[in-house]
Amino acid sequence: MDTAACPRAGNAPAATAAPLPGVVLAALGMVFGDLATSPLYSLQEAFGVHGVRPTPGNVIGVISLAFWALVGVVSLKYVLLIMRADNNGEGGIMALLALARASLLDRPRLRWWVVMAGLTGAALFFGDSVITPAVSVLSAVEGLELAAPAMTPWVLPISVAILVALFALQRYGSARIGTLFGPVMLAWLLAAGVLGFNAMLRQPQVLAAVNPLRALEFFQRNGFAGFTTLGATVLVLTGAEALYADMGHFGARPIRVAWLVVALPCLLLSYFGQGAVLLLQPDAAVRPFYRMVPGWALYPMIALATAATVIASQAVISGAYSMVRSAIQLGYLPRMRVAQTSSRVRGQIYLPVVSGLLLLLVLAAVLGFRSSGALAAAFGIAVSGTMLVTTVLVVAVMRGVWRWSWWVVVPLGAAMLLVDLAFFAANLMKLGSGGWFPLVLGIAMLVVMATWRRGRELLFTRIRGEGVPLEPCMVSLSDHPPTRVPGTALFLTTEPALVPQALLHNLKHNKVLHERNVLLTVDILDAPRARAGERVSIESLGQGFHRIRARFGFAEEPDVLQALDACAAHGLGFDLMETTFFTSREDVIAGERTGMARWRDRLFAFLTRNALPATSFFRIPDNRLIEIGRRVAI
């Protein structure tokens, strides 16, 4: 249905009343999986095919880049700045897009560009959701190549088996085992930190990397090769988006505490420890993380790493579900089935279509690239591209929502864009080595979202052009009243000012009108949840007609029956046994009209035919439904 723009920004309280330590532990399990497991592969890529030789100067320089990336990008940009941009307590790129576009209602051209930027970020995040499970699980299992070289041929089959099992369990949700995620991730981070600290004690000169001048010297010494190494350095930032995206589940404060007190110190110790190992053994550039692990602890550490990467994969898969649901609600993707997997935990959802598609693409990535090193080359574009789009959107929010002065927005935005563009440009150098993969996924996703959005606009324009205004129709019904039958007829409509097609067909073919007729429009807000007082609004039109607007946030599940229950408080009650729901379903075909390319018309028609019917999406009971179809050419 139509969307309404209701910008309401502010640091809303977290949706939890649990003690802070418990929420921090839960956040460690669900928010930091991606960031916490990046030490498994990031430095390996920095000194790999697309990196530099592990000389002492280069090692110190790369560790310095990693240190300042974590401090500058994650701590300052995300934790300090972007997490302020909550949309009524909700975070994530779709929430940020909703916030930014709602602030630009009076500037349609700029609003269009902001929307396209947001859709690009969402499309790249989908590519990230494919690569993260593949590279994370592979990098953990590849530890077997050091522990037992004879197991090398089994790395790929074991990784595939773990991933298939992970996706097979999606339909059951993670609520039952989710309580283990926090302790497991805490154990992983502490183990990585202790290993790094122990290695650092043997080579304390690695601490020189804290000096930012070492990073500048690295660029001066290596020139263009140093610049391309940024494509690997950005991998230490994988998962930074999750800090913002999961604010709706845990709140900003627990995530900030978890980052500053646990995750950041442990990650820095791990990277400095790997740097110390490389200073002692330059040939340890292949899987430097596992080179820190004593022989007796190698197998337990591989098991813990595998558990941590499975948790990281689950977190990004859940993030993909939430992103797709928000995109559906905001009108950027066709409707599809959303299953709630927990009655107690908000946000525990499962989308069968998305899960199946992700599984196929993840397996294609694993079997096609065959190693975490090859996948890491493809990973950076998705990560840096999403970060770049987030910066563009938050700059729009800084000016349009927070009303910050241009004197603050311009230099701050320019500094963030400079860093993000450097990371993104460095990753473009790896297009031929796998960087094309997330770009292809992102472009395909962007085409689908843009086509669906534009197709809906053309469809609604066609419906409005052919529609019959409601007010003259009401006058005609008053002058020539039809036969009335007992009961209530409820008509779903996207255009409350027009006569619903289903009502016209009922009058034309059945020659009758119900005693009470209700025109219901469902609006999806640019806020994650509708406030209690704005859930429904009712307008009496006379002659037994009423107009209802039911409002839901983009993070809610639209439930028409719930909205009808809310009408009772406004004096309009419903007896479902006496209520019949009428709706029209458009059979879209590619016509001769201009508006989109012919192939996009056909794509939109295909998406429309395969979309979940609005009646199922809005939870309308089938035994009380009459659906009337019609063909529309766009």
XYZ file of C-alpha atoms in Angstrom:
634
model
C 0.000 0.000 0.000
C 1.019 3.661 0.040
C 3.785 4.834 2.274
C 3.587 7.887 4.474
C 6.499 9.999 5.549
C 6.664 10.550 9.280
C 10.167 11.631 10.327
C 10.689 11.156 14.025
C 14.321 11.074 14.964
C 15.830 10.881 18.373
C 17.679 8.625 20.734
C 14.783 6.428 21.729
C 15.340 4.075 24.619
C 16.294 0.517 23.915
C 13.564 -2.028 23.804
C 14.871 -3.829 26.851
C 14.757 -3.412 30.614
C 17.369 -6.110 31.353
C 20.470 -5.274 33.442
C 23.282 -3.713 31.421
C 25.816 -6.601 31.795
C 23.286 -9.106 30.430
C 22.420 -6.902 27.464
C 26.122 -6.276 26.776
C 26.747 -10.030 26.725
C 23.807 -10.595 24.377
C 25.059 -7.787 22.120
C 28.490 -9.418 21.937
C 26.845 -12.522 20.504
C 24.567 -10.883 17.951
C 26.337 -7.650 16.982
C 30.077 -8.285 16.939
C 30.379 -11.653 15.211
C 31.606 -10.212 11.923
C 34.059 -7.751 13.477
C 35.265 -10.340 15.975
C 36.113 -12.972 13.353
C 37.851 -10.621 10.890
C 41.301 -11.344 12.458
C 41.057 -14.784 10.874
C 41.570 -13.443 7.355
C 42.204 -9.666 7.204
C 45.985 -9.520 7.808
C 46.502 -12.592 5.668
C 44.988 -10.676 2.770
C 47.117 -7.579 3.519
C 50.290 -9.596 2.949
C 48.847 -11.814 0.241
C 48.570 -11.492 -3.536
C 47.024 -8.011 -3.370
C 49.166 -6.779 -0.498
C 52.804 -6.075 0.293
C 55.792 -8.113 1.454
C 55.866 -8.695 5.247
C 59.003 -6.624 5.936
C 59.271 -5.107 9.444
C 58.380 -1.640 8.153
C 55.386 -2.949 6.212
C 54.159 -5.011 9.157
C 54.259 -1.996 11.472
C 52.584 0.135 8.774
C 49.720 -2.307 8.149
C 49.102 -2.774 11.895
C 49.026 1.022 12.223
C 46.426 1.206 9.445
C 44.338 -1.459 11.201
C 44.639 0.345 14.549
C 43.525 3.712 13.197
C 40.796 2.156 11.057
C 39.236 0.570 14.140
C 39.641 3.720 16.214
C 38.696 6.245 13.540
C 36.025 4.466 11.535
C 34.361 2.190 14.088
C 34.855 4.135 17.325
C 34.496 7.689 16.046
C 32.366 7.388 12.907
C 29.970 4.596 13.871
C 29.927 4.516 17.679
C 30.153 8.258 18.277
C 28.341 9.724 15.241
C 26.207 7.331 13.187
C 24.625 5.623 16.188
C 23.089 9.001 17.006
C 21.003 8.692 13.832
C 18.436 6.269 15.200
C 14.999 6.228 13.591
C 12.727 6.073 16.617
C 15.178 3.654 18.236
C 15.813 1.591 15.087
C 19.072 1.448 13.141
C 20.316 -0.012 9.865
C 20.621 1.268 6.337
C 16.876 1.042 5.587
C 16.025 2.944 8.785
C 18.629 5.562 7.861
C 17.213 5.775 4.336
C 13.695 6.275 5.713
C 14.971 9.020 8.005
C 16.900 10.772 5.238
C 14.164 10.631 2.600
C 11.513 11.890 5.032
C 13.604 15.029 5.591
C 13.645 15.825 1.854
C 9.936 15.846 0.981
C 10.225 19.376 -0.379
C 13.250 18.534 -2.555
C 12.126 15.662 -4.819
C 15.207 15.551 -7.051
C 17.645 15.383 -4.133
C 15.302 12.912 -2.440
C 15.499 10.652 -5.512
C 19.300 10.642 -5.391
C 19.284 9.891 -1.657
C 16.837 7.018 -2.192
C 19.009 5.563 -4.970
C 22.057 5.838 -2.714
C 20.192 4.020 0.051
C 19.040 1.278 -2.306
C 22.621 0.874 -3.527
C 23.784 0.425 0.059
C 21.042 -2.124 0.734
C 21.995 -3.993 -2.453
C 25.666 -4.094 -1.424
C 24.659 -5.295 2.043
C 22.908 -8.209 0.344
C 26.216 -9.056 -1.354
C 27.901 -8.784 2.039
C 25.317 -11.250 3.410
C 26.402 -13.774 0.789
C 30.159 -13.426 1.236
C 30.290 -13.187 5.054
C 29.113 -16.761 5.815
C 31.331 -18.154 3.066
C 34.571 -16.374 4.004
C 34.029 -16.656 7.779
C 33.379 -20.403 7.901
C 36.107 -21.170 5.337
C 38.698 -19.123 7.238
C 37.926 -20.993 10.466
C 37.987 -24.482 8.976
C 41.190 -23.723 7.060
C 42.988 -23.914 10.395
C 42.928 -27.672 9.823
C 45.521 -27.153 7.090
C 48.007 -26.186 9.802
C 46.858 -28.647 12.461
C 46.609 -31.644 10.144
C 47.827 -31.052 6.555
C 46.302 -34.389 5.541
C 42.868 -32.831 6.199
C 43.376 -30.133 3.525
C 41.139 -31.858 0.921
C 38.348 -31.980 3.528
C 38.303 -28.236 4.251
C 35.839 -27.485 1.455
C 33.388 -30.359 2.162
C 33.389 -29.572 5.898
C 32.704 -25.886 5.204
C 29.851 -26.744 2.832
C 28.337 -29.147 5.392
C 28.452 -26.481 8.135
C 26.802 -23.895 5.893
C 24.069 -26.259 4.688
C 23.302 -27.207 8.308
C 23.211 -23.518 9.300
C 20.661 -22.652 6.612
C 18.629 -25.803 7.274
C 18.117 -24.604 10.853
C 16.936 -21.122 9.842
C 13.245 -22.026 9.870
C 13.473 -22.885 13.570
C 15.020 -19.543 14.518
C 17.881 -18.961 16.932
C 15.917 -18.043 20.058
C 16.643 -21.350 21.813
C 20.395 -21.336 21.267
C 20.773 -17.570 21.077
C 21.580 -17.429 24.783
C 24.844 -19.242 23.991
C 25.943 -16.712 21.373
C 27.120 -14.115 23.902
C 29.248 -16.456 26.056
C 30.772 -18.120 22.973
C 31.667 -14.792 21.381
C 33.043 -13.492 24.684
C 35.211 -16.619 24.960
C 36.394 -16.135 21.378
C 37.301 -12.471 21.856
C 39.096 -13.133 25.142
C 41.014 -16.038 23.612
C 42.015 -13.911 20.607
C 43.061 -11.095 22.927
C 45.096 -13.352 25.228
C 46.841 -14.993 22.279
C 47.663 -11.565 20.853
C 48.934 -10.242 24.182
C 51.154 -13.283 24.650
C 52.630 -12.887 21.167
C 53.084 -9.144 21.670
C 55.186 -9.713 24.791
C 57.766 -11.480 22.633
C 58.016 -8.567 20.183
C 56.898 -5.380 21.985
C 58.268 -3.093 19.258
C 55.050 -3.778 17.359
C 53.473 -1.164 19.642
C 55.152 1.455 17.485
C 52.145 0.975 15.171
C 50.124 3.208 17.515
C 51.985 6.154 15.978
C 49.980 7.301 12.904
C 53.207 8.439 11.270
C 54.036 4.765 10.693
C 50.953 4.490 8.479
C 52.005 7.576 6.509
C 55.540 6.186 6.138
C 53.992 2.956 4.847
C 52.283 4.834 2.014
C 55.416 6.835 1.216
C 57.509 3.676 1.073
C 55.149 1.529 -0.987
C 53.434 4.074 -3.224
C 50.626 2.554 -5.302
C 51.120 -0.886 -3.704
C 50.494 0.730 -0.321
C 47.282 2.253 -1.626
C 45.995 -1.087 -2.924
C 46.718 -2.597 0.504
C 43.847 -0.456 1.795
C 41.624 -2.968 -0.003
C 42.760 -5.545 2.525
C 42.903 -3.195 5.501
C 39.179 -2.467 5.143
C 38.523 -6.110 6.085
C 39.262 -5.257 9.731
C 36.065 -3.163 9.537
C 33.754 -5.938 8.344
C 30.673 -5.908 10.515
C 30.945 -2.265 11.584
C 27.490 -1.684 10.067
C 26.045 -4.191 12.554
C 26.735 -1.829 15.456
C 24.243 0.594 13.940
C 21.880 -1.972 12.433
C 21.227 -3.787 15.731
C 20.432 -0.728 17.849
C 16.739 -1.597 17.698
C 17.412 -4.879 19.494
C 19.881 -3.818 22.182
C 20.003 -0.024 22.338
C 22.998 2.219 21.755
C 24.533 2.145 25.234
C 25.031 -1.645 25.568
C 26.577 -1.792 22.083
C 28.935 1.086 22.880
C 29.964 -0.531 26.173
C 30.516 -3.915 24.505
C 32.701 -2.303 21.848
C 34.814 -0.064 24.053
C 35.234 -2.459 26.996
C 35.503 -5.872 25.315
C 35.576 -6.029 21.525
C 37.957 -3.155 20.692
C 40.700 -4.080 23.223
C 40.595 -7.765 22.270
C 40.686 -7.046 18.540
C 43.590 -4.629 18.912
C 45.532 -7.178 20.969
C 44.860 -9.816 18.317
C 46.086 -7.620 15.459
C 49.146 -6.439 17.377
C 49.889 -10.061 18.305
C 49.713 -11.134 14.673
C 52.022 -8.253 13.817
C 54.488 -9.470 16.455
C 54.395 -12.980 14.956
C 55.092 -11.547 11.493
C 58.047 -9.543 12.816
C 59.532 -12.779 14.144
C 58.441 -15.032 11.255
C 57.743 -13.242 7.950
C 56.736 -16.581 6.418
C 53.780 -16.674 8.849
C 51.873 -14.348 6.496
C 49.719 -17.336 5.561
C 47.116 -17.637 8.335
C 48.977 -15.464 10.862
C 46.147 -15.789 13.374
C 46.644 -19.508 13.847
C 50.423 -18.970 14.053
C 49.824 -17.341 17.456
C 48.151 -20.503 18.787
C 50.283 -23.056 20.660
C 50.231 -26.544 19.171
C 48.282 -28.040 22.066
C 45.500 -25.437 21.671
C 45.180 -25.565 17.889
C 42.238 -27.969 17.654
C 40.226 -26.284 20.459
C 40.885 -22.897 18.841
C 39.708 -24.173 15.441
C 36.508 -25.423 17.084
C 35.987 -22.107 18.881
C 36.698 -20.182 15.673
C 34.182 -22.318 13.779
C 31.535 -21.661 16.444
C 32.305 -17.924 16.317
C 32.056 -17.803 12.517
C 28.752 -19.692 12.576
C 27.434 -17.084 15.026
C 28.760 -14.294 12.788
C 27.056 -15.914 9.796
C 23.784 -16.248 11.691
C 23.935 -12.586 12.666
C 24.431 -11.406 9.077
C 21.709 -13.757 7.784
C 19.308 -12.355 10.392
C 20.380 -8.883 9.300
C 19.516 -9.761 5.705
C 16.050 -10.913 6.808
C 15.466 -7.638 8.661
C 16.751 -5.550 5.757
C 14.526 -7.339 3.234
C 11.471 -7.019 5.479
C 12.073 -3.289 5.873
C 12.537 -2.950 2.103
C 9.216 -4.759 1.544
C 7.417 -2.500 3.988
C 8.910 0.645 2.462
C 7.846 -0.465 -1.017
C 11.208 -1.395 -2.525
C 10.714 -5.170 -2.809
C 7.687 -7.351 -3.592
C 5.786 -8.906 -0.714
C 6.980 -12.321 0.461
C 6.222 -14.614 3.363
C 7.679 -13.532 6.706
C 7.550 -16.144 9.487
C 7.973 -15.193 13.131
C 10.195 -17.863 14.730
C 9.825 -16.719 18.337
C 6.832 -15.492 20.292
C 9.087 -13.927 22.935
C 11.929 -12.263 21.033
C 11.179 -9.321 18.754
C 12.843 -9.476 15.373
C 13.244 -13.267 15.229
C 11.972 -13.756 11.680
C 12.548 -16.147 8.788
C 11.995 -15.441 5.098
C 12.004 -18.744 3.150
C 12.643 -17.129 -0.246
C 15.568 -15.068 1.040
C 17.024 -18.020 2.942
C 16.912 -20.298 -0.099
C 18.460 -17.662 -2.357
C 21.224 -16.912 0.152
C 22.060 -20.615 0.507
C 22.435 -21.061 -3.244
C 24.629 -17.962 -3.571
C 26.766 -18.802 -0.517
C 27.432 -22.312 -1.817
C 28.252 -20.849 -5.240
C 30.760 -18.504 -3.586
C 32.396 -21.293 -1.556
C 32.626 -23.746 -4.455
C 33.619 -21.057 -6.944
C 36.346 -19.270 -4.941
C 37.388 -22.340 -2.870
C 39.423 -20.438 -0.245
C 38.996 -17.607 2.239
C 41.891 -15.729 0.614
C 40.145 -15.668 -2.761
C 36.857 -14.642 -1.129
C 38.536 -11.918 0.920
C 39.533 -10.242 -2.342
C 35.847 -10.073 -3.230
C 34.748 -9.032 0.249
C 36.189 -5.534 0.409
C 33.982 -3.963 -2.267
C 30.768 -4.907 -0.442
C 32.143 -3.629 2.884
C 33.602 -0.350 1.609
C 30.628 0.333 -0.691
C 28.138 -0.054 2.147
C 30.243 2.215 4.372
C 30.356 4.856 1.616
C 26.579 4.846 1.174
C 26.046 5.042 4.943
C 28.206 8.175 5.019
C 26.166 9.794 2.222
C 22.920 9.086 4.082
C 24.169 10.268 7.454
C 25.380 13.530 5.868
C 21.825 14.027 4.575
C 20.527 13.364 8.105
C 23.046 15.738 9.686
C 21.783 18.584 7.535
C 18.132 17.649 6.968
C 17.134 16.177 10.352
C 19.632 17.438 12.921
C 19.894 20.852 11.184
C 23.644 21.050 11.772
C 25.450 24.038 10.306
C 27.110 23.707 6.904
C 30.345 24.683 8.669
C 30.141 21.366 10.534
C 28.506 19.157 7.888
C 30.874 19.963 5.013
C 34.281 19.325 6.669
C 33.025 16.345 8.679
C 31.263 14.821 5.680
C 34.264 15.463 3.424
C 36.632 13.749 5.890
C 34.409 10.655 6.132
C 33.867 10.525 2.372
C 37.598 10.829 1.730
C 38.341 7.785 3.891
C 35.457 5.744 2.463
C 36.331 6.641 -1.135
C 39.954 5.628 -0.543
C 38.866 2.219 0.766
C 36.384 1.764 -2.090
C 38.826 2.855 -4.807
C 41.485 0.485 -3.462
C 39.014 -2.390 -3.652
C 38.089 -1.539 -7.240
C 41.618 -2.684 -8.122
C 40.481 -6.209 -7.252
C 37.586 -6.385 -9.695
C 39.295 -9.037 -11.792
C 40.230 -11.100 -8.718
C 36.727 -11.585 -7.396
C 35.590 -8.042 -6.695
C 33.124 -8.432 -9.540
C 31.116 -10.947 -7.524
C 29.554 -8.619 -4.895
C 29.147 -5.943 -7.575
C 27.125 -8.306 -9.768
C 24.995 -9.320 -6.782
C 24.536 -5.690 -5.781
C 23.618 -4.534 -9.282
C 21.084 -7.357 -9.656
C 19.515 -6.489 -6.296
C 19.481 -2.769 -7.142
C 17.775 -3.432 -10.496
C 15.066 -5.474 -8.766
C 14.432 -2.823 -6.083
C 14.470 0.122 -8.491
C 12.226 -1.713 -10.971
C 9.734 -2.683 -8.280
C 9.601 0.861 -6.942
C 9.202 2.442 -10.387
C 6.700 -0.203 -11.494
C 4.530 0.481 -8.466
C 4.586 4.190 -9.235
C 3.460 3.525 -12.828
C 0.810 1.062 -11.653
C -0.652 3.499 -9.119
C -0.578 6.293 -11.695
C -2.546 4.074 -14.086
C -5.034 3.124 -11.353
C -5.527 6.781 -10.391
C -6.006 7.760 -14.013
C -8.716 5.154 -14.559
C -10.308 5.476 -11.121
C -13.697 6.900 -10.239
C -13.672 9.726 -7.660
C -15.436 8.749 -4.447
C -17.429 11.946 -3.782
C -19.477 11.957 -7.051
C -20.094 8.240 -6.551
C -21.497 8.914 -3.067
C -23.859 11.505 -4.541
C -24.992 9.012 -7.180
C -25.628 6.341 -4.532
C -27.722 8.852 -2.583
C -29.799 9.721 -5.675
C -30.146 6.108 -6.849
C -29.767 3.895 -3.782
C -29.088 0.228 -4.595
C -30.457 -2.744 -2.689
C -28.822 -3.127 0.694
C -27.857 -6.478 2.233
C -26.960 -7.161 5.891
C -23.338 -7.169 7.046
C -20.138 -5.223 6.543
C -18.078 -5.027 3.366
C -14.454 -4.020 3.884
C -12.590 -2.918 0.758
C -8.796 -2.747 0.701
C -7.643 0.203 -1.400
C -4.441 2.065 -2.083
C -6.311 5.224 -3.111
C -8.793 6.324 -0.411
C -10.120 9.171 -2.589
C -11.222 6.749 -5.325
C -13.933 4.111 -5.440
C -12.300 0.676 -4.962
C -12.489 -1.477 -8.091
C -13.903 -4.329 -6.030
C -16.810 -2.109 -4.912
C -17.555 -1.078 -8.504
C -17.555 -4.704 -9.631
C -19.811 -5.687 -6.738
C -22.311 -3.007 -7.709
C -22.075 -3.809 -11.404
C -22.449 -7.575 -11.182
C -24.334 -8.191 -7.922
C -26.477 -4.984 -7.943
C -26.261 -4.746 -4.150
C -24.506 -2.785 -1.427
C -23.846 -3.879 2.158
C -25.418 -2.022 5.068
C -21.994 -0.878 6.166
C -19.055 -0.284 3.791
C -15.506 0.393 4.943
C -12.636 1.631 2.759
C -9.362 0.528 4.361
C -5.949 1.899 3.375
C -2.771 0.518 4.969
C 0.047 3.065 5.291
C 3.643 2.057 6.017
C 5.413 4.793 7.949
C 9.006 5.984 7.636
C 9.333 5.090 11.319
C 9.988 1.553 12.617
C 6.823 1.379 14.723
C 3.552 3.284 14.792
C 2.652 4.952 18.042
C -0.429 3.613 19.797
C -2.430 6.775 19.154
C -1.759 6.789 15.407
C -2.498 3.136 14.646
C -5.888 3.905 13.081
C -7.864 6.966 12.044
C -11.553 6.765 11.109
C -13.649 9.098 9.002
C -17.419 8.726 8.606
C -18.565 9.466 5.042
C -22.297 9.027 5.575
C -24.714 6.530 3.993
C -23.078 3.720 5.946
C -19.605 4.419 4.551
C -16.443 4.770 6.633
C -12.841 5.414 5.667
C -10.062 3.873 7.794
C -6.333 4.453 7.573
C -4.292 1.793 9.396
C -0.646 2.657 10.027
C 2.287 0.329 10.649
C 6.006 0.975 10.968
C 8.475 -0.556 8.545
C 9.772 -2.886 11.286
C 6.284 -4.153 12.166
C 4.192 -6.935 10.690
C 1.032 -5.398 9.160
C -2.024 -7.075 10.668
C -5.390 -5.844 9.421
C -7.328 -7.712 12.119
C -5.225 -5.999 14.779
C -6.061 -2.641 13.217
C -9.773 -3.489 13.160
C -9.622 -4.380 16.851
C -8.158 -0.911 17.496
C -11.174 0.638 15.763
C -13.431 -0.441 18.636
C -11.894 2.255 20.822
C -13.096 4.801 18.232
C -16.670 3.503 18.278
C -16.439 1.325 15.154
C -16.527 -2.351 16.080
C -16.333 -5.342 13.748
C -17.875 -8.809 13.950
C -15.731 -10.973 11.674
C -18.609 -13.398 11.088
C -20.571 -10.493 9.598
C -17.652 -8.940 7.690
C -16.587 -9.745 4.123
C -13.229 -8.539 2.817
C -13.055 -7.394 -0.803
C -9.844 -6.737 -2.668
C -8.682 -6.440 -6.255
C -5.602 -8.153 -7.639
C -3.890 -6.652 -10.670
C -2.543 -8.927 -13.392
C 0.251 -6.713 -14.715
C 1.407 -7.089 -18.302
C 4.026 -5.177 -20.283
C 2.161 -2.708 -22.470
C 3.121 -0.188 -25.111
C 3.139 2.786 -22.739
C 6.388 4.533 -21.915
C 7.736 4.693 -18.397
C 10.257 1.863 -18.187
C 12.270 -0.165 -20.652
C 10.380 -3.165 -22.026
C 12.568 -5.638 -20.151
C 11.885 -3.805 -16.879
C 8.142 -3.943 -17.596
C 8.440 -7.705 -17.965
C 10.539 -7.982 -14.818
C 7.953 -6.003 -12.862
C 5.149 -8.177 -14.240
C 7.087 -11.291 -13.186
C 7.679 -9.905 -9.681
C 4.006 -8.954 -9.350
C 2.802 -12.431 -10.353
C 5.100 -14.068 -7.810
C 4.567 -11.602 -4.946
C 2.676 -12.761 -1.888
C -0.945 -11.580 -2.192
C -1.728 -8.516 -0.102
C -4.449 -10.474 1.667
C -1.925 -13.019 2.981
C 0.632 -10.341 3.787
C -1.910 -8.373 5.816
C -3.230 -11.562 7.486
C -6.766 -11.390 6.165
C -8.686 -14.643 6.797
C -9.199 -16.579 3.546
C -12.698 -17.744 4.478
C -13.929 -14.130 4.657
C -12.296 -12.941 1.423
C -13.555 -12.165 -2.079
C -10.789 -11.274 -4.532
C -11.499 -9.652 -7.888
C -8.818 -9.674 -10.561
C -8.192 -7.318 -13.460
C -5.525 -6.911 -16.127
C -3.411 -3.743 -16.162
C -0.858 -2.842 -18.828
C 2.001 -0.539 -17.847
